């Protein structure tokens, strides 16, 4: 007996194996990573109800107004449903407002209006969210577009049904227009990075007339007042629900440009009812998710993969809108003007240059080219490339990794029409301190003179800055070479790419802060977090020589010495010195509890480290530890990450690694081979070509590559080239439970390093 089903399953003694996937979205959970707190992150995510890279996200809100942890899985009550633009709890939100249905009481206080809810009565998907509000016997459903959303509110029979619009504090305005069944207004709530004229203009359109209207200002609720402006305002509109389970439909949209543009954005919902919009959202997400098809994994592995892929397609978000003439426009978060062209925001390059942007360049180049135009516009409007944008320049993290984001896109074939502007921008950022510590290069004058940022000149995290600046110089060198720029430019940035050597301490075999007089800082504790390093210690940052691993190996005493050093990361106890912070920051605690020694996968600086075994002729060790990390550090559950899931970076690491390769050195043509997790992966490239990756005899035990074939020919290299991959190819791995210590060990098998170029 046979029947047509969405997926064929095979039961083994280990787990249920999925051989074929119908709709990837069915395996996505937006709740992964939501079981987090300030002191311990399992992702620090919220269940984003959104379209890919959408301008506006929505989220249920358990936290108080202004709390970056807007939704925590362990919470018992919901305070509302918030339009959000938050990239992370550490950056917090901007332009937010919320909606809350209620029955029986006109309540605007965020504590008093909150309702109990249960995950048992919650459906959380990218394109659809539903939850039952127990205190009101109301079901709320939400489905989004890029700039608008439908709410469907199912009430019991009552004369006291209400919908609250909370415009939040710090300056807001609300106007209720009963004749049009509409609420309009704006919120100015933000966490920084905005011009003085910043506003998010919103419009709500209801399908039923209002039975009554009240508005509130700060702590006072007043009936029959229709216009209100104060620090914190909102509106309550009432409805008479004649029959049990009657519904109120609300269309909502917003704009950073104008109230009129908000009305235009509302038209994204035209021509569809709620259910049709849900179906359209599912179709859009499936289209994007199916660009990477996987087969032959456990249910949990597939759920983890597609939940990670979903997270990889959220940021950076659109910050542009389409005007009445169909033209792309944006409100500039840099100068406050309304200008033509693309703009994207809500990403920190310190995190996302590593694998998120390389992943977009590989699989979604049509989106990447728009992002490059957005970066050029950011430079024109602010005089700088952002390093952390939310929505404008923010003063957080280190490095000058916009250079990597620009260079990697160009090297990977993203042909931006603004490349000359971008080249000017990366050079400007590489040689100057910016208006904020985290813009341009803090300590640029020292770096330009000495080749490093000194430890003793009151510039924090100086060793981390030096190492990242040296890599960013390499990215500029690569871009200059590809663009055919002057020999002077190429030589200048190539020479500075070697500045990492200035911080290598032969006595410890690790990177170490150095004083202005050329002496290493003392005393030195390689387990000390912060101080000379960023959210890590010397054991984490000593591997941040993306551009020249061979050169690093020579400093460490050769391949075998570096291999032993890599081994030590896992064999050392998870001890730490937290004296720089005064307490164990969450990244410290996450390393400590992971039981992987000094390996701190929950934070970005070390996420490429495992792949470095490929550079010293021990690829089988990379294969072992990559599987360990995928198996132990990720799951499809609310605690499914091992630290911050920063704007898709930690997710993109998993997506790349599960496919079987990873971009250790963005701004080169190479990916480094790992250990493919699935029996088969198919990449549907935007140029119409396909990459198939077949892994014979793959299993949890069979994690080692015995042999590899590229288009039918034996292939022993530890890297693959992007330029060859995008032509379409067939890769076959033969997997085994025994390492092949003769494969990937010759000089020609080793990946790119600057010093052996």
Coordinates of N, CA and C in Angstrom, one line a residue, residues 127-260:
X127 N 5.3 33.7 9.1 CA 4.3 34.4 8.4 C 3.0 34.5 9.1
X128 N 2.9 33.8 10.3 CA 1.6 33.7 11.0 C 1.8 33.5 12.4
X129 N 1.1 34.3 13.3 CA 1.2 34.1 14.7 C -0.2 34.1 15.3
X130 N -0.5 33.2 16.2 CA -1.8 33.1 16.9 C -1.6 32.8 18.3
X131 N -2.4 33.4 19.2 CA -2.3 33.1 20.6 C -3.7 33.4 21.3
X132 N -4.0 32.6 22.3 CA -5.2 32.8 23.0 C -4.9 33.6 24.3
X133 N -5.6 34.7 24.4 CA -5.5 35.6 25.6 C -6.5 35.1 26.6
X134 N -6.1 34.4 27.6 CA -7.0 33.7 28.5 C -7.9 34.6 29.3
X135 N -7.4 35.7 29.8 CA -8.1 36.6 30.6 C -9.3 37.3 29.9
X136 N -9.2 37.3 28.5 CA -10.2 38.0 27.8 C -11.0 37.1 26.8
X137 N -10.7 35.8 26.8 CA -11.3 34.9 25.9 C -11.2 35.4 24.4
X138 N -10.0 35.9 24.1 CA -9.8 36.5 22.8 C -8.6 35.8 22.1
X139 N -8.8 35.4 20.8 CA -7.7 34.9 20.1 C -7.2 36.0 19.1
X140 N -5.8 36.2 19.2 CA -5.2 37.2 18.3 C -4.4 36.5 17.2
X141 N -4.6 36.9 16.0 CA -3.8 36.3 14.9 C -3.2 37.5 14.1
X142 N -2.0 37.2 13.6 CA -1.2 38.3 12.9 C -0.6 37.7 11.7
X143 N -0.6 38.3 10.6 CA 0.1 37.9 9.4 C 0.7 39.2 8.7
X144 N 2.0 39.2 8.3 CA 2.6 40.5 7.9 C 2.9 40.6 6.4
X145 N 3.1 41.8 6.0 CA 3.8 42.1 4.7 C 5.1 42.7 5.1
X146 N 5.8 43.3 4.1 CA 7.1 44.0 4.4 C 6.9 45.2 5.3
X147 N 5.7 45.9 5.1 CA 5.6 47.2 5.8 C 4.2 47.3 6.5
X148 N 3.4 46.2 6.4 CA 2.0 46.3 6.9 C 1.7 44.9 7.5
X149 N 0.5 44.8 8.2 CA 0.1 43.6 8.8 C -1.4 43.5 8.9
X150 N -1.9 42.3 8.9 CA -3.3 42.1 9.2 C -3.4 41.5 10.7
X151 N -4.3 42.0 11.4 CA -4.7 41.4 12.7 C -6.1 40.9 12.6
X152 N -6.3 39.7 13.1 CA -7.7 39.1 13.2 C -7.9 38.8 14.6
X153 N -8.9 39.5 15.2 CA -9.2 39.4 16.6 C -10.5 38.7 16.8
X154 N -10.6 37.5 17.4 CA -11.8 36.8 17.6 C -12.3 37.0 19.1
X155 N -13.4 37.6 19.2 CA -14.0 38.0 20.6 C -15.1 37.1 20.9
X156 N -15.4 37.0 22.2 CA -16.7 36.5 22.7 C -17.8 37.5 22.5
X157 N -19.0 37.1 22.6 CA -20.2 38.0 22.5 C -20.1 38.9 23.7
X158 N -20.1 40.3 23.4 CA -19.9 41.2 24.5 C -20.2 42.6 23.9
X159 N -20.6 43.5 24.8 CA -20.7 45.0 24.5 C -19.4 45.7 25.0
X160 N -18.5 45.0 25.5 CA -17.3 45.6 26.1 C -16.0 45.0 25.5
X161 N -16.0 45.0 24.2 CA -14.7 44.6 23.5 C -13.9 45.9 23.1
X162 N -12.6 45.8 23.4 CA -11.8 47.0 23.1 C -10.5 46.6 22.4
X163 N -10.0 47.5 21.7 CA -8.7 47.4 21.1 C -7.8 48.6 21.5
X164 N -6.7 48.3 22.1 CA -5.8 49.4 22.6 C -4.7 49.6 21.5
X165 N -4.5 50.9 21.3 CA -3.3 51.3 20.5 C -2.4 52.1 21.5
X166 N -1.2 51.5 21.8 CA -0.3 52.2 22.7 C 0.9 52.7 21.9
X167 N 1.0 54.0 21.8 CA 2.1 54.7 21.0 C 3.4 54.9 21.8
X168 N 3.5 54.4 23.0 CA 4.7 54.4 23.8 C 5.1 55.8 24.2
X169 N 6.1 55.9 25.0 CA 6.5 57.2 25.6 C 7.6 57.8 24.8
X170 N 8.1 58.9 25.3 CA 9.2 59.7 24.7 C 8.7 60.6 23.6
X171 N 7.4 60.9 23.6 CA 6.8 61.8 22.6 C 6.0 61.0 21.6
X172 N 4.7 61.1 21.7 CA 3.8 60.3 20.8 C 2.5 61.1 20.5
X173 N 1.9 60.7 19.5 CA 0.7 61.4 19.0 C -0.3 60.4 18.5
X174 N -1.6 60.6 18.8 CA -2.7 59.7 18.3 C -3.9 60.6 17.9
X175 N -4.5 60.2 16.8 CA -5.8 60.8 16.4 C -6.7 59.7 16.0
X176 N -7.9 59.7 16.5 CA -8.9 58.7 16.2 C -9.9 59.3 15.3
X177 N -10.2 58.7 14.1 CA -11.1 59.2 13.1 C -12.3 58.2 13.0
X178 N -13.3 58.3 13.8 CA -14.4 57.3 13.8 C -15.1 57.2 12.4
X179 N -15.2 58.3 11.7 CA -15.9 58.3 10.4 C -15.2 57.4 9.4
X180 N -13.9 57.2 9.6 CA -13.1 56.3 8.7 C -12.7 55.0 9.4
X181 N -13.2 54.8 10.6 CA -12.8 53.6 11.4 C -11.3 53.4 11.4
X182 N -10.7 54.5 11.8 CA -9.2 54.6 11.6 C -8.6 55.3 12.8
X183 N -7.3 54.9 13.1 CA -6.5 55.5 14.1 C -5.2 55.9 13.4
X184 N -4.7 57.1 13.5 CA -3.4 57.5 13.0 C -2.6 58.1 14.1
X185 N -1.3 58.3 13.8 CA -0.4 58.9 14.8 C 1.0 58.6 14.5
X186 N 1.8 58.8 15.5 CA 3.2 58.5 15.4 C 3.8 58.2 16.8
X187 N 4.9 57.5 16.7 CA 5.8 57.3 17.9 C 7.2 57.8 17.6
X188 N 7.8 58.3 18.6 CA 9.2 58.7 18.5 C 10.2 57.8 19.4
X189 N 9.6 56.8 20.0 CA 10.4 55.9 20.9 C 11.6 55.4 20.2
X190 N 12.8 55.5 20.8 CA 14.0 55.0 20.2 C 15.1 54.8 21.2
X191 N 16.1 54.2 20.8 CA 17.3 53.9 21.7 C 18.5 54.6 21.2
X192 N 18.4 55.5 20.3 CA 19.6 56.2 19.7 C 19.7 55.9 18.3
X193 N 20.7 56.6 17.7 CA 20.9 56.4 16.2 C 19.9 57.0 15.3
X194 N 19.2 58.1 15.8 CA 18.1 58.7 15.0 C 18.4 60.2 14.9
X195 N 18.0 60.9 13.8 CA 18.0 62.3 13.8 C 16.9 62.9 14.6
X196 N 16.9 64.2 14.8 CA 16.0 64.9 15.7 C 14.5 64.8 15.2
X197 N 14.3 64.7 13.9 CA 13.0 64.7 13.3 C 12.4 63.2 13.2
X198 N 13.0 62.3 13.8 CA 12.6 60.9 13.7 C 11.2 60.7 14.2
X199 N 10.4 60.0 13.4 CA 9.1 59.6 13.7 C 8.7 58.3 13.0
X200 N 8.0 57.4 13.6 CA 7.4 56.3 12.9 C 5.9 56.6 12.8
X201 N 5.4 56.9 11.6 CA 3.9 57.2 11.5 C 3.1 56.0 11.2
X202 N 2.1 55.8 12.0 CA 1.3 54.6 11.8 C -0.2 54.9 11.5
X203 N -0.8 53.9 10.9 CA -2.2 53.9 10.5 C -2.9 52.6 10.8
X204 N -4.0 52.6 11.5 CA -4.8 51.4 11.8 C -6.2 51.5 11.2
X205 N -6.6 50.6 10.4 CA -7.9 50.7 9.7 C -8.7 49.4 10.2
X206 N -9.9 49.7 10.8 CA -10.7 48.6 11.3 C -11.9 48.3 10.4
X207 N -12.4 47.1 10.4 CA -13.5 46.7 9.5 C -14.9 46.9 10.2
X208 N -14.9 47.4 11.4 CA -16.2 47.6 12.1 C -16.2 49.0 12.7
X209 N -17.4 49.6 12.8 CA -17.5 51.0 13.4 C -17.1 50.9 14.9
X210 N -16.7 52.0 15.5 CA -16.3 52.2 16.9 C -17.6 52.4 17.7
X211 N -17.8 51.7 18.7 CA -18.9 51.9 19.6 C -18.6 53.1 20.6
X212 N -17.4 53.2 20.9 CA -16.9 54.3 21.8 C -15.4 54.5 21.6
X213 N -15.0 55.7 22.0 CA -13.6 56.1 21.9 C -13.1 56.7 23.1
X214 N -11.9 56.3 23.5 CA -11.2 57.0 24.6 C -9.7 57.1 24.2
X215 N -9.1 58.1 24.8 CA -7.6 58.3 24.6 C -7.0 58.5 25.9
X216 N -5.7 58.2 26.0 CA -5.0 58.4 27.3 C -3.7 59.2 27.0
X217 N -3.4 60.0 28.0 CA -2.1 60.8 28.0 C -1.5 60.5 29.3
X218 N -0.3 59.9 29.2 CA 0.4 59.6 30.4 C -0.4 58.7 31.3
X219 N -1.0 59.2 32.4 CA -1.7 58.3 33.3 C -3.2 58.6 33.4
X220 N -3.7 59.4 32.4 CA -5.1 59.8 32.5 C -5.8 59.3 31.2
X221 N -7.0 58.6 31.4 CA -7.8 58.1 30.3 C -9.0 59.0 30.3
X222 N -9.3 59.5 29.1 CA -10.5 60.4 28.9 C -11.4 59.9 27.7
X223 N -12.7 59.8 28.0 CA -13.6 59.4 27.0 C -13.9 60.5 26.0
X224 N -14.2 60.1 24.7 CA -14.7 61.0 23.7 C -13.6 62.1 23.4
X225 N -12.4 61.9 23.6 CA -11.4 62.8 23.1 C -10.6 62.1 22.0
X226 N -10.5 62.7 20.9 CA -10.1 62.1 19.6 C -8.6 62.4 19.2
X227 N -8.1 63.4 19.8 CA -6.7 63.8 19.4 C -5.9 64.1 20.7
X228 N -4.7 63.5 20.7 CA -3.9 63.6 21.9 C -2.4 63.6 21.6
X229 N -1.7 64.4 22.2 CA -0.2 64.5 22.0 C 0.4 64.8 23.4
X230 N 1.3 63.9 23.8 CA 2.0 64.1 25.0 C 3.2 63.1 25.1
X231 N 3.8 62.9 26.2 CA 5.0 62.1 26.3 C 4.6 60.6 26.0
X232 N 3.4 60.2 26.5 CA 3.0 58.8 26.3 C 1.5 58.8 26.1
X233 N 1.1 58.5 24.9 CA -0.3 58.5 24.5 C -0.8 57.2 23.9
X234 N -2.1 57.1 23.8 CA -2.7 55.9 23.1 C -4.2 56.1 23.0
X235 N -4.8 55.1 22.4 CA -6.3 55.1 22.2 C -6.9 53.8 22.5
X236 N -8.1 53.8 23.0 CA -8.9 52.6 23.2 C -10.2 52.8 22.4
X237 N -10.5 51.9 21.4 CA -11.7 51.9 20.7 C -12.5 50.7 21.0
X238 N -13.8 50.9 21.2 CA -14.7 49.9 21.7 C -15.6 49.3 20.5
X239 N -16.0 48.1 20.7 CA -16.8 47.4 19.7 C -17.9 46.6 20.4
X240 N -19.1 46.5 19.8 CA -20.1 45.6 20.2 C -20.1 44.3 19.4
X241 N -19.8 43.2 20.1 CA -19.7 41.9 19.4 C -21.0 41.2 19.6
X242 N -21.8 41.0 18.5 CA -23.1 40.5 18.6 C -23.2 39.0 18.8
X243 N -22.2 38.3 18.2 CA -22.2 36.9 18.3 C -20.9 36.3 18.8
X244 N -21.0 35.2 19.5 CA -19.7 34.6 20.0 C -18.8 34.2 18.8
X245 N -17.6 34.5 19.0 CA -16.5 34.2 18.0 C -16.6 35.1 16.8
X246 N -17.3 36.3 16.9 CA -17.2 37.3 15.9 C -15.8 37.9 15.9
X247 N -15.4 38.4 14.7 CA -14.0 38.9 14.5 C -14.0 40.3 14.1
X248 N -12.9 41.0 14.6 CA -12.6 42.3 14.2 C -11.3 42.2 13.4
X249 N -11.3 42.8 12.2 CA -10.1 42.8 11.4 C -9.5 44.2 11.4
X250 N -8.2 44.2 11.6 CA -7.4 45.4 11.7 C -6.3 45.4 10.6
X251 N -6.2 46.4 9.8 CA -5.1 46.5 8.9 C -4.2 47.6 9.5
X252 N -2.9 47.3 9.6 CA -2.0 48.3 10.2 C -0.7 48.4 9.3
X253 N -0.2 49.6 9.2 CA 1.0 49.9 8.5 C 1.7 51.1 9.1
X254 N 3.0 51.3 8.8 CA 3.7 52.5 9.3 C 4.7 52.9 8.2
X255 N 5.2 54.1 8.5 CA 6.2 54.7 7.6 C 7.1 55.6 8.4
X256 N 8.4 55.6 8.0 CA 9.3 56.6 8.6 C 9.4 57.9 7.8
X257 N 8.6 57.9 6.7 CA 8.7 59.0 5.8 C 7.6 60.1 6.1
X258 N 6.3 59.6 6.2 CA 5.2 60.5 6.4 C 3.9 59.8 6.6
X259 N 2.9 60.5 7.2 CA 1.6 59.8 7.3 C 1.0 59.3 6.0
X260 N 1.2 60.1 5.0 CA 0.7 59.8 3.6 C 1.4 58.5 3.1

